[in-house]
JSON list of C-alpha atoms in Angstrom, two decimals:
[
{"chain": "A", "resi": 15, "resn": "UNK", "atom": "CA", "xyz": [32.51, 44.11, -85.58]},
{"chain": "A", "resi": 16, "resn": "UNK", "atom": "CA", "xyz": [34.40, 42.18, -82.97]},
{"chain": "A", "resi": 17, "resn": "UNK", "atom": "CA", "xyz": [33.87, 38.49, -82.32]},
{"chain": "A", "resi": 18, "resn": "UNK", "atom": "CA", "xyz": [35.08, 36.28, -79.50]},
{"chain": "A", "resi": 19, "resn": "UNK", "atom": "CA", "xyz": [35.33, 32.50, -79.84]},
{"chain": "A", "resi": 20, "resn": "UNK", "atom": "CA", "xyz": [35.73, 29.91, -77.11]},
{"chain": "A", "resi": 21, "resn": "UNK", "atom": "CA", "xyz": [36.19, 26.55, -78.81]},
{"chain": "A", "resi": 22, "resn": "UNK", "atom": "CA", "xyz": [35.94, 24.40, -75.68]},
{"chain": "A", "resi": 23, "resn": "UNK", "atom": "CA", "xyz": [32.32, 24.05, -74.51]},
{"chain": "A", "resi": 24, "resn": "UNK", "atom": "CA", "xyz": [33.43, 21.92, -71.53]},
{"chain": "A", "resi": 25, "resn": "UNK", "atom": "CA", "xyz": [36.67, 21.22, -69.71]},
{"chain": "A", "resi": 26, "resn": "UNK", "atom": "CA", "xyz": [37.46, 19.17, -66.63]},
{"chain": "A", "resi": 27, "resn": "UNK", "atom": "CA", "xyz": [40.49, 18.98, -64.36]},
{"chain": "A", "resi": 28, "resn": "UNK", "atom": "CA", "xyz": [41.55, 17.14, -61.25]},
{"chain": "A", "resi": 29, "resn": "UNK", "atom": "CA", "xyz": [41.64, 19.15, -58.06]},
{"chain": "A", "resi": 30, "resn": "UNK", "atom": "CA", "xyz": [45.11, 20.73, -57.51]},
{"chain": "A", "resi": 31, "resn": "UNK", "atom": "CA", "xyz": [46.03, 20.33, -61.20]},
{"chain": "A", "resi": 32, "resn": "UNK", "atom": "CA", "xyz": [46.42, 23.05, -63.84]},
{"chain": "A", "resi": 33, "resn": "UNK", "atom": "CA", "xyz": [43.97, 23.74, -66.65]},
{"chain": "A", "resi": 34, "resn": "UNK", "atom": "CA", "xyz": [44.05, 26.14, -69.60]},
{"chain": "A", "resi": 35, "resn": "UNK", "atom": "CA", "xyz": [40.95, 27.63, -71.22]},
{"chain": "A", "resi": 36, "resn": "UNK", "atom": "CA", "xyz": [41.24, 28.92, -74.78]},
{"chain": "A", "resi": 37, "resn": "UNK", "atom": "CA", "xyz": [39.90, 32.11, -76.34]},
{"chain": "A", "resi": 38, "resn": "UNK", "atom": "CA", "xyz": [40.45, 33.73, -79.72]},
{"chain": "A", "resi": 39, "resn": "UNK", "atom": "CA", "xyz": [39.04, 37.01, -80.98]},
{"chain": "A", "resi": 40, "resn": "UNK", "atom": "CA", "xyz": [38.78, 39.01, -84.15]},
{"chain": "A", "resi": 41, "resn": "UNK", "atom": "CA", "xyz": [39.11, 42.79, -84.31]},
{"chain": "A", "resi": 42, "resn": "UNK", "atom": "CA", "xyz": [40.57, 45.55, -86.43]},
{"chain": "A", "resi": 43, "resn": "UNK", "atom": "CA", "xyz": [41.27, 47.65, -83.34]},
{"chain": "A", "resi": 44, "resn": "UNK", "atom": "CA", "xyz": [44.85, 48.07, -82.18]},
{"chain": "A", "resi": 45, "resn": "UNK", "atom": "CA", "xyz": [44.07, 49.04, -78.59]},
{"chain": "A", "resi": 46, "resn": "UNK", "atom": "CA", "xyz": [41.58, 47.11, -76.50]},
{"chain": "A", "resi": 47, "resn": "UNK", "atom": "CA", "xyz": [40.93, 45.23, -73.28]},
{"chain": "A", "resi": 48, "resn": "UNK", "atom": "CA", "xyz": [40.42, 41.54, -72.75]},
{"chain": "A", "resi": 49, "resn": "UNK", "atom": "CA", "xyz": [38.76, 39.94, -69.75]},
{"chain": "A", "resi": 50, "resn": "UNK", "atom": "CA", "xyz": [37.96, 36.58, -68.24]},
{"chain": "A", "resi": 51, "resn": "UNK", "atom": "CA", "xyz": [34.75, 36.39, -66.22]},
{"chain": "A", "resi": 52, "resn": "UNK", "atom": "CA", "xyz": [33.57, 33.52, -64.04]},
{"chain": "A", "resi": 53, "resn": "UNK", "atom": "CA", "xyz": [29.84, 32.72, -63.72]},
{"chain": "A", "resi": 54, "resn": "UNK", "atom": "CA", "xyz": [28.93, 30.26, -60.95]},
{"chain": "A", "resi": 55, "resn": "UNK", "atom": "CA", "xyz": [25.41, 28.80, -60.68]},
{"chain": "A", "resi": 56, "resn": "UNK", "atom": "CA", "xyz": [24.38, 31.94, -58.77]},
{"chain": "A", "resi": 57, "resn": "UNK", "atom": "CA", "xyz": [24.48, 33.66, -62.23]},
{"chain": "A", "resi": 58, "resn": "UNK", "atom": "CA", "xyz": [26.58, 36.62, -61.05]},
{"chain": "A", "resi": 59, "resn": "UNK", "atom": "CA", "xyz": [29.47, 37.36, -63.41]},
{"chain": "A", "resi": 60, "resn": "UNK", "atom": "CA", "xyz": [32.71, 37.82, -61.47]},
{"chain": "A", "resi": 61, "resn": "UNK", "atom": "CA", "xyz": [35.76, 39.45, -63.04]},
{"chain": "A", "resi": 62, "resn": "UNK", "atom": "CA", "xyz": [38.73, 37.08, -62.83]},
{"chain": "A", "resi": 63, "resn": "UNK", "atom": "CA", "xyz": [41.45, 38.91, -64.73]},
{"chain": "A", "resi": 64, "resn": "UNK", "atom": "CA", "xyz": [41.97, 41.73, -67.22]},
{"chain": "A", "resi": 65, "resn": "UNK", "atom": "CA", "xyz": [44.63, 42.45, -69.87]},
{"chain": "A", "resi": 66, "resn": "UNK", "atom": "CA", "xyz": [45.35, 45.67, -71.74]},
{"chain": "A", "resi": 67, "resn": "UNK", "atom": "CA", "xyz": [46.43, 45.00, -75.32]},
{"chain": "A", "resi": 68, "resn": "UNK", "atom": "CA", "xyz": [49.26, 47.57, -75.17]},
{"chain": "A", "resi": 69, "resn": "UNK", "atom": "CA", "xyz": [50.91, 45.70, -72.29]},
{"chain": "A", "resi": 70, "resn": "UNK", "atom": "CA", "xyz": [53.31, 42.97, -73.34]},
{"chain": "A", "resi": 71, "resn": "UNK", "atom": "CA", "xyz": [53.45, 41.44, -69.88]},
{"chain": "A", "resi": 72, "resn": "UNK", "atom": "CA", "xyz": [50.81, 38.80, -69.24]},
{"chain": "A", "resi": 73, "resn": "UNK", "atom": "CA", "xyz": [48.41, 39.59, -66.39]},
{"chain": "A", "resi": 74, "resn": "UNK", "atom": "CA", "xyz": [48.45, 37.46, -63.24]},
{"chain": "A", "resi": 75, "resn": "UNK", "atom": "CA", "xyz": [46.04, 37.30, -60.29]},
{"chain": "A", "resi": 76, "resn": "UNK", "atom": "CA", "xyz": [47.08, 34.75, -57.70]},
{"chain": "A", "resi": 77, "resn": "UNK", "atom": "CA", "xyz": [46.36, 31.31, -59.24]},
{"chain": "A", "resi": 78, "resn": "UNK", "atom": "CA", "xyz": [45.02, 32.81, -62.46]},
{"chain": "A", "resi": 79, "resn": "UNK", "atom": "CA", "xyz": [47.23, 33.93, -65.32]},
{"chain": "A", "resi": 80, "resn": "UNK", "atom": "CA", "xyz": [46.80, 34.62, -69.02]},
{"chain": "A", "resi": 81, "resn": "UNK", "atom": "CA", "xyz": [48.79, 33.91, -72.15]},
{"chain": "A", "resi": 82, "resn": "UNK", "atom": "CA", "xyz": [48.14, 36.90, -74.40]},
{"chain": "A", "resi": 83, "resn": "UNK", "atom": "CA", "xyz": [49.35, 36.54, -77.98]},
{"chain": "A", "resi": 84, "resn": "UNK", "atom": "CA", "xyz": [48.35, 39.74, -79.77]},
{"chain": "A", "resi": 85, "resn": "UNK", "atom": "CA", "xyz": [49.52, 38.75, -83.24]},
{"chain": "A", "resi": 86, "resn": "UNK", "atom": "CA", "xyz": [47.62, 35.47, -83.04]},
{"chain": "A", "resi": 87, "resn": "UNK", "atom": "CA", "xyz": [44.62, 37.19, -81.37]},
{"chain": "A", "resi": 88, "resn": "UNK", "atom": "CA", "xyz": [44.69, 34.58, -78.66]},
{"chain": "A", "resi": 89, "resn": "UNK", "atom": "CA", "xyz": [43.96, 35.05, -74.95]},
{"chain": "A", "resi": 90, "resn": "UNK", "atom": "CA", "xyz": [44.02, 31.87, -72.86]},
{"chain": "A", "resi": 91, "resn": "UNK", "atom": "CA", "xyz": [43.41, 31.55, -69.12]},
{"chain": "A", "resi": 92, "resn": "UNK", "atom": "CA", "xyz": [45.53, 29.27, -66.97]},
{"chain": "A", "resi": 93, "resn": "UNK", "atom": "CA", "xyz": [44.22, 28.17, -63.59]},
{"chain": "A", "resi": 94, "resn": "UNK", "atom": "CA", "xyz": [46.87, 26.65, -61.32]},
{"chain": "A", "resi": 95, "resn": "UNK", "atom": "CA", "xyz": [46.22, 24.46, -58.28]},
{"chain": "A", "resi": 96, "resn": "UNK", "atom": "CA", "xyz": [42.55, 24.07, -59.25]},
{"chain": "A", "resi": 97, "resn": "UNK", "atom": "CA", "xyz": [40.08, 24.19, -56.39]},
{"chain": "A", "resi": 98, "resn": "UNK", "atom": "CA", "xyz": [36.51, 22.92, -56.12]},
{"chain": "A", "resi": 99, "resn": "UNK", "atom": "CA", "xyz": [35.33, 26.53, -55.92]},
{"chain": "A", "resi": 100, "resn": "UNK", "atom": "CA", "xyz": [36.72, 27.19, -59.39]},
{"chain": "A", "resi": 101, "resn": "UNK", "atom": "CA", "xyz": [33.93, 25.13, -60.95]},
{"chain": "A", "resi": 102, "resn": "UNK", "atom": "CA", "xyz": [31.83, 27.52, -63.07]},
{"chain": "A", "resi": 103, "resn": "UNK", "atom": "CA", "xyz": [31.22, 28.84, -66.56]},
{"chain": "A", "resi": 104, "resn": "UNK", "atom": "CA", "xyz": [34.10, 30.96, -67.79]},
{"chain": "A", "resi": 105, "resn": "UNK", "atom": "CA", "xyz": [33.59, 33.69, -70.37]},
{"chain": "A", "resi": 106, "resn": "UNK", "atom": "CA", "xyz": [36.20, 35.55, -72.37]},
{"chain": "A", "resi": 107, "resn": "UNK", "atom": "CA", "xyz": [35.25, 39.14, -73.25]},
{"chain": "A", "resi": 108, "resn": "UNK", "atom": "CA", "xyz": [36.56, 42.00, -75.41]},
{"chain": "A", "resi": 109, "resn": "UNK", "atom": "CA", "xyz": [36.17, 45.78, -75.19]},
{"chain": "A", "resi": 110, "resn": "UNK", "atom": "CA", "xyz": [37.73, 48.40, -77.45]},
{"chain": "A", "resi": 111, "resn": "UNK", "atom": "CA", "xyz": [40.00, 50.97, -75.80]},
{"chain": "A", "resi": 112, "resn": "UNK", "atom": "CA", "xyz": [38.05, 53.84, -77.35]},
{"chain": "A", "resi": 113, "resn": "UNK", "atom": "CA", "xyz": [34.48, 54.15, -78.45]},
{"chain": "A", "resi": 114, "resn": "UNK", "atom": "CA", "xyz": [31.97, 51.43, -77.64]},
{"chain": "A", "resi": 115, "resn": "UNK", "atom": "CA", "xyz": [31.88, 50.61, -73.93]},
{"chain": "A", "resi": 116, "resn": "UNK", "atom": "CA", "xyz": [30.06, 47.33, -74.34]},
{"chain": "A", "resi": 117, "resn": "UNK", "atom": "CA", "xyz": [31.63, 43.95, -73.66]},
{"chain": "A", "resi": 118, "resn": "UNK", "atom": "CA", "xyz": [31.56, 41.31, -76.40]},
{"chain": "A", "resi": 119, "resn": "UNK", "atom": "CA", "xyz": [31.49, 37.83, -74.89]},
{"chain": "A", "resi": 120, "resn": "UNK", "atom": "CA", "xyz": [32.40, 34.39, -76.12]},
{"chain": "A", "resi": 121, "resn": "UNK", "atom": "CA", "xyz": [30.08, 31.40, -75.78]},
{"chain": "A", "resi": 122, "resn": "UNK", "atom": "CA", "xyz": [31.65, 30.20, -72.55]},
{"chain": "A", "resi": 123, "resn": "UNK", "atom": "CA", "xyz": [33.48, 27.12, -71.26]},
{"chain": "A", "resi": 124, "resn": "UNK", "atom": "CA", "xyz": [32.02, 25.01, -68.48]},
{"chain": "A", "resi": 125, "resn": "UNK", "atom": "CA", "xyz": [34.81, 23.99, -66.08]},
{"chain": "A", "resi": 126, "resn": "UNK", "atom": "CA", "xyz": [34.35, 20.95, -63.85]},
{"chain": "A", "resi": 127, "resn": "UNK", "atom": "CA", "xyz": [36.74, 20.19, -61.00]},
{"chain": "A", "resi": 128, "resn": "UNK", "atom": "CA", "xyz": [37.07, 16.51, -60.12]},
{"chain": "A", "resi": 129, "resn": "UNK", "atom": "CA", "xyz": [37.92, 15.83, -56.45]},
{"chain": "B", "resi": 23, "resn": "UNK", "atom": "CA", "xyz": [29.25, 49.00, -50.17]},
{"chain": "B", "resi": 24, "resn": "UNK", "atom": "CA", "xyz": [26.49, 46.90, -51.70]},
{"chain": "B", "resi": 25, "resn": "UNK", "atom": "CA", "xyz": [26.93, 45.44, -55.15]},
{"chain": "B", "resi": 26, "resn": "UNK", "atom": "CA", "xyz": [24.60, 45.65, -58.14]},
{"chain": "B", "resi": 27, "resn": "UNK", "atom": "CA", "xyz": [21.15, 44.38, -57.27]},
{"chain": "B", "resi": 28, "resn": "UNK", "atom": "CA", "xyz": [18.38, 43.27, -59.61]},
{"chain": "B", "resi": 29, "resn": "UNK", "atom": "CA", "xyz": [14.73, 42.61, -58.98]},
{"chain": "B", "resi": 30, "resn": "UNK", "atom": "CA", "xyz": [12.90, 40.37, -59.34]},
{"chain": "B", "resi": 31, "resn": "UNK", "atom": "CA", "xyz": [15.23, 37.42, -59.25]},
{"chain": "B", "resi": 32, "resn": "UNK", "atom": "CA", "xyz": [12.83, 35.39, -61.34]},
{"chain": "B", "resi": 33, "resn": "UNK", "atom": "CA", "xyz": [9.82, 36.47, -63.38]},
{"chain": "B", "resi": 34, "resn": "UNK", "atom": "CA", "xyz": [7.30, 34.24, -65.12]},
{"chain": "B", "resi": 35, "resn": "UNK", "atom": "CA", "xyz": [4.86, 35.93, -67.46]},
{"chain": "B", "resi": 36, "resn": "UNK", "atom": "CA", "xyz": [2.44, 34.97, -70.17]},
{"chain": "B", "resi": 37, "resn": "UNK", "atom": "CA", "xyz": [3.05, 35.67, -73.84]},
{"chain": "B", "resi": 38, "resn": "UNK", "atom": "CA", "xyz": [1.82, 39.12, -74.75]},
{"chain": "B", "resi": 39, "resn": "UNK", "atom": "CA", "xyz": [2.19, 40.62, -71.27]},
{"chain": "B", "resi": 40, "resn": "UNK", "atom": "CA", "xyz": [4.30, 43.64, -70.28]},
{"chain": "B", "resi": 41, "resn": "UNK", "atom": "CA", "xyz": [7.22, 43.27, -67.84]},
{"chain": "B", "resi": 42, "resn": "UNK", "atom": "CA", "xyz": [9.61, 45.60, -66.04]},
{"chain": "B", "resi": 43, "resn": "UNK", "atom": "CA", "xyz": [13.01, 44.52, -64.75]},
{"chain": "B", "resi": 44, "resn": "UNK", "atom": "CA", "xyz": [14.84, 46.73, -62.26]},
{"chain": "B", "resi": 45, "resn": "UNK", "atom": "CA", "xyz": [18.55, 47.33, -61.71]},
{"chain": "B", "resi": 46, "resn": "UNK", "atom": "CA", "xyz": [20.15, 49.16, -58.77]},
{"chain": "B", "resi": 47, "resn": "UNK", "atom": "CA", "xyz": [23.79, 49.93, -59.64]},
{"chain": "B", "resi": 48, "resn": "UNK", "atom": "CA", "xyz": [26.64, 50.37, -57.20]},
{"chain": "B", "resi": 49, "resn": "UNK", "atom": "CA", "xyz": [26.31, 53.76, -55.54]},
{"chain": "B", "resi": 50, "resn": "UNK", "atom": "CA", "xyz": [28.18, 56.43, -57.46]},
{"chain": "B", "resi": 51, "resn": "UNK", "atom": "CA", "xyz": [28.59, 54.42, -60.66]},
{"chain": "B", "resi": 52, "resn": "UNK", "atom": "CA", "xyz": [27.65, 56.62, -63.59]},
{"chain": "B", "resi": 53, "resn": "UNK", "atom": "CA", "xyz": [27.68, 53.94, -66.28]},
{"chain": "B", "resi": 54, "resn": "UNK", "atom": "CA", "xyz": [25.03, 51.22, -66.43]},
{"chain": "B", "resi": 55, "resn": "UNK", "atom": "CA", "xyz": [24.69, 48.35, -68.90]},
{"chain": "B", "resi": 56, "resn": "UNK", "atom": "CA", "xyz": [22.03, 45.78, -69.73]},
{"chain": "B", "resi": 57, "resn": "UNK", "atom": "CA", "xyz": [22.87, 42.41, -71.28]},
{"chain": "B", "resi": 58, "resn": "UNK", "atom": "CA", "xyz": [20.74, 39.41, -72.23]},
{"chain": "B", "resi": 59, "resn": "UNK", "atom": "CA", "xyz": [21.98, 35.86, -71.75]},
{"chain": "B", "resi": 60, "resn": "UNK", "atom": "CA", "xyz": [20.12, 33.08, -73.53]},
{"chain": "B", "resi": 61, "resn": "UNK", "atom": "CA", "xyz": [20.51, 29.51, -72.34]},
{"chain": "B", "resi": 62, "resn": "UNK", "atom": "CA", "xyz": [23.98, 28.15, -73.06]},
{"chain": "B", "resi": 63, "resn": "UNK", "atom": "CA", "xyz": [25.24, 31.42, -74.52]},
{"chain": "B", "resi": 64, "resn": "UNK", "atom": "CA", "xyz": [27.39, 34.32, -73.46]},
{"chain": "B", "resi": 65, "resn": "UNK", "atom": "CA", "xyz": [25.76, 37.63, -72.52]},
{"chain": "B", "resi": 66, "resn": "UNK", "atom": "CA", "xyz": [24.79, 39.93, -75.39]},
{"chain": "B", "resi": 67, "resn": "UNK", "atom": "CA", "xyz": [24.78, 43.70, -75.06]},
{"chain": "B", "resi": 68, "resn": "UNK", "atom": "CA", "xyz": [21.45, 45.52, -75.08]},
{"chain": "B", "resi": 69, "resn": "UNK", "atom": "CA", "xyz": [21.96, 49.14, -73.94]},
{"chain": "B", "resi": 70, "resn": "UNK", "atom": "CA", "xyz": [24.42, 51.40, -72.15]},
{"chain": "B", "resi": 71, "resn": "UNK", "atom": "CA", "xyz": [23.63, 54.50, -70.06]},
{"chain": "B", "resi": 72, "resn": "UNK", "atom": "CA", "xyz": [26.06, 57.23, -69.11]},
{"chain": "B", "resi": 73, "resn": "UNK", "atom": "CA", "xyz": [24.19, 59.18, -66.44]},
{"chain": "B", "resi": 74, "resn": "UNK", "atom": "CA", "xyz": [20.56, 59.58, -67.44]},
{"chain": "B", "resi": 75, "resn": "UNK", "atom": "CA", "xyz": [20.99, 59.22, -71.18]},
{"chain": "B", "resi": 76, "resn": "UNK", "atom": "CA", "xyz": [21.26, 56.13, -73.33]},
{"chain": "B", "resi": 77, "resn": "UNK", "atom": "CA", "xyz": [24.71, 56.45, -74.90]},
{"chain": "B", "resi": 78, "resn": "UNK", "atom": "CA", "xyz": [24.38, 53.25, -76.97]},
{"chain": "B", "resi": 79, "resn": "UNK", "atom": "CA", "xyz": [21.14, 51.34, -77.55]},
{"chain": "B", "resi": 80, "resn": "UNK", "atom": "CA", "xyz": [22.36, 49.43, -80.58]},
{"chain": "B", "resi": 81, "resn": "UNK", "atom": "CA", "xyz": [21.75, 46.06, -78.93]},
{"chain": "B", "resi": 82, "resn": "UNK", "atom": "CA", "xyz": [18.02, 46.42, -78.32]},
{"chain": "B", "resi": 83, "resn": "UNK", "atom": "CA", "xyz": [16.48, 43.77, -80.58]},
{"chain": "B", "resi": 84, "resn": "UNK", "atom": "CA", "xyz": [13.32, 45.66, -81.55]},
{"chain": "B", "resi": 85, "resn": "UNK", "atom": "CA", "xyz": [10.96, 48.40, -80.42]},
{"chain": "B", "resi": 86, "resn": "UNK", "atom": "CA", "xyz": [9.29, 46.16, -77.85]},
{"chain": "B", "resi": 87, "resn": "UNK", "atom": "CA", "xyz": [12.36, 46.73, -75.67]},
{"chain": "B", "resi": 88, "resn": "UNK", "atom": "CA", "xyz": [12.91, 50.02, -73.89]},
{"chain": "B", "resi": 89, "resn": "UNK", "atom": "CA", "xyz": [15.04, 51.12, -70.94]},
{"chain": "B", "resi": 90, "resn": "UNK", "atom": "CA", "xyz": [15.12, 54.22, -68.77]},
{"chain": "B", "resi": 91, "resn": "UNK", "atom": "CA", "xyz": [17.34, 55.70, -66.08]},
{"chain": "B", "resi": 92, "resn": "UNK", "atom": "CA", "xyz": [15.55, 58.92, -65.14]},
{"chain": "B", "resi": 93, "resn": "UNK", "atom": "CA", "xyz": [17.71, 60.02, -62.21]},
{"chain": "B", "resi": 94, "resn": "UNK", "atom": "CA", "xyz": [21.01, 58.51, -63.28]},
{"chain": "B", "resi": 95, "resn": "UNK", "atom": "CA", "xyz": [20.87, 55.70, -60.73]},
{"chain": "B", "resi": 96, "resn": "UNK", "atom": "CA", "xyz": [18.20, 52.99, -60.89]},
{"chain": "B", "resi": 97, "resn": "UNK", "atom": "CA", "xyz": [17.35, 51.66, -64.34]},
{"chain": "B", "resi": 98, "resn": "UNK", "atom": "CA", "xyz": [14.30, 49.81, -65.59]},
{"chain": "B", "resi": 99, "resn": "UNK", "atom": "CA", "xyz": [14.24, 47.55, -68.64]},
{"chain": "B", "resi": 100, "resn": "UNK", "atom": "CA", "xyz": [10.75, 47.38, -70.11]},
{"chain": "B", "resi": 101, "resn": "UNK", "atom": "CA", "xyz": [9.52, 44.70, -72.49]},
{"chain": "B", "resi": 102, "resn": "UNK", "atom": "CA", "xyz": [6.15, 45.04, -74.20]},
{"chain": "B", "resi": 103, "resn": "UNK", "atom": "CA", "xyz": [4.10, 42.21, -75.75]},
{"chain": "B", "resi": 104, "resn": "UNK", "atom": "CA", "xyz": [6.50, 39.57, -74.51]},
{"chain": "B", "resi": 105, "resn": "UNK", "atom": "CA", "xyz": [7.29, 36.60, -76.71]},
{"chain": "B", "resi": 106, "resn": "UNK", "atom": "CA", "xyz": [8.59, 33.15, -75.80]},
{"chain": "B", "resi": 107, "resn": "UNK", "atom": "CA", "xyz": [11.88, 34.06, -77.47]},
{"chain": "B", "resi": 108, "resn": "UNK", "atom": "CA", "xyz": [12.38, 36.79, -74.87]},
{"chain": "B", "resi": 109, "resn": "UNK", "atom": "CA", "xyz": [12.98, 34.11, -72.23]},
{"chain": "B", "resi": 110, "resn": "UNK", "atom": "CA", "xyz": [16.52, 34.60, -70.93]},
{"chain": "B", "resi": 111, "resn": "UNK", "atom": "CA", "xyz": [18.56, 35.91, -68.02]},
{"chain": "B", "resi": 112, "resn": "UNK", "atom": "CA", "xyz": [18.78, 39.71, -68.11]},
{"chain": "B", "resi": 113, "resn": "UNK", "atom": "CA", "xyz": [22.00, 40.96, -66.54]},
{"chain": "B", "resi": 114, "resn": "UNK", "atom": "CA", "xyz": [22.76, 44.47, -65.39]},
{"chain": "B", "resi": 115, "resn": "UNK", "atom": "CA", "xyz": [26.26, 45.86, -64.81]},
{"chain": "B", "resi": 116, "resn": "UNK", "atom": "CA", "xyz": [27.68, 49.18, -63.65]},
{"chain": "B", "resi": 117, "resn": "UNK", "atom": "CA", "xyz": [31.04, 50.89, -63.76]},
{"chain": "B", "resi": 118, "resn": "UNK", "atom": "CA", "xyz": [32.54, 54.00, -62.22]},
{"chain": "B", "resi": 119, "resn": "UNK", "atom": "CA", "xyz": [33.13, 56.82, -64.69]},
{"chain": "B", "resi": 120, "resn": "UNK", "atom": "CA", "xyz": [36.10, 56.05, -66.87]},
{"chain": "B", "resi": 121, "resn": "UNK", "atom": "CA", "xyz": [36.84, 52.78, -65.12]},
{"chain": "B", "resi": 122, "resn": "UNK", "atom": "CA", "xyz": [36.93, 49.78, -67.42]},
{"chain": "B", "resi": 123, "resn": "UNK", "atom": "CA", "xyz": [35.72, 47.06, -65.06]},
{"chain": "B", "resi": 124, "resn": "UNK", "atom": "CA", "xyz": [32.02, 46.31, -65.15]},
{"chain": "B", "resi": 125, "resn": "UNK", "atom": "CA", "xyz": [30.42, 44.85, -62.03]},
{"chain": "B", "resi": 126, "resn": "UNK", "atom": "CA", "xyz": [27.47, 42.58, -62.62]},
{"chain": "B", "resi": 127, "resn": "UNK", "atom": "CA", "xyz": [24.30, 41.88, -60.71]},
{"chain": "B", "resi": 128, "resn": "UNK", "atom": "CA", "xyz": [22.82, 38.40, -60.23]},
{"chain": "B", "resi": 129, "resn": "UNK", "atom": "CA", "xyz": [20.41, 38.83, -63.10]},
{"chain": "B", "resi": 130, "resn": "UNK", "atom": "CA", "xyz": [16.69, 38.36, -63.58]},
{"chain": "B", "resi": 131, "resn": "UNK", "atom": "CA", "xyz": [15.56, 35.10, -65.14]},
{"chain": "B", "resi": 132, "resn": "UNK", "atom": "CA", "xyz": [12.58, 35.89, -67.36]},
{"chain": "B", "resi": 133, "resn": "UNK", "atom": "CA", "xyz": [10.37, 33.02, -68.51]},
{"chain": "B", "resi": 134, "resn": "UNK", "atom": "CA", "xyz": [7.62, 33.71, -71.02]},
{"chain": "B", "resi": 135, "resn": "UNK", "atom": "CA", "xyz": [5.02, 30.92, -71.18]}
]
């Protein structure tokens, strides 16, 4: 079974600064997907960024980028130029490439942006 | 088009009652997922539909929980004899065929008193 661990229950950052959220996972699969989702108080999970394990290049979406270290089973999210609208819960999630379609989520990190 | 919608937004029920939670996926999405999110936790998988059939129901906690998707679109999650431990946010997501990305609805917050 796969597990996802987010060791930072809460993080805070000054507006316009950079913050990194950590995520580690455990799996015996060789091919899989990793995701970061954002959950604002409205409860709706919003996909922030996705990484395929077979790709060596780290994914980037505007101010959001990941540091994917497959051997270390680490998948951190970097948010540059933090904005007040980035404040939310952030969840790391795993899905195997084949087989089970379900997402396995970590416990989440609450990100606060200080103006 | 419209995103995933879920009704009701909030539901309060008494212990022992029966509840139904509804999910309307994005039009054309063949895959539909239910997750349960307890307070302070990440979502946990309950059940996955591909079309009308449940392709994976390994996350349903016990036989009080049941879900249907009779026409391959709208899905209903049914909980019998509710318990206080069933209190949580129930999230629905859908995806298009072989696409990996799952799109989530706003969830239903269920409170069992």
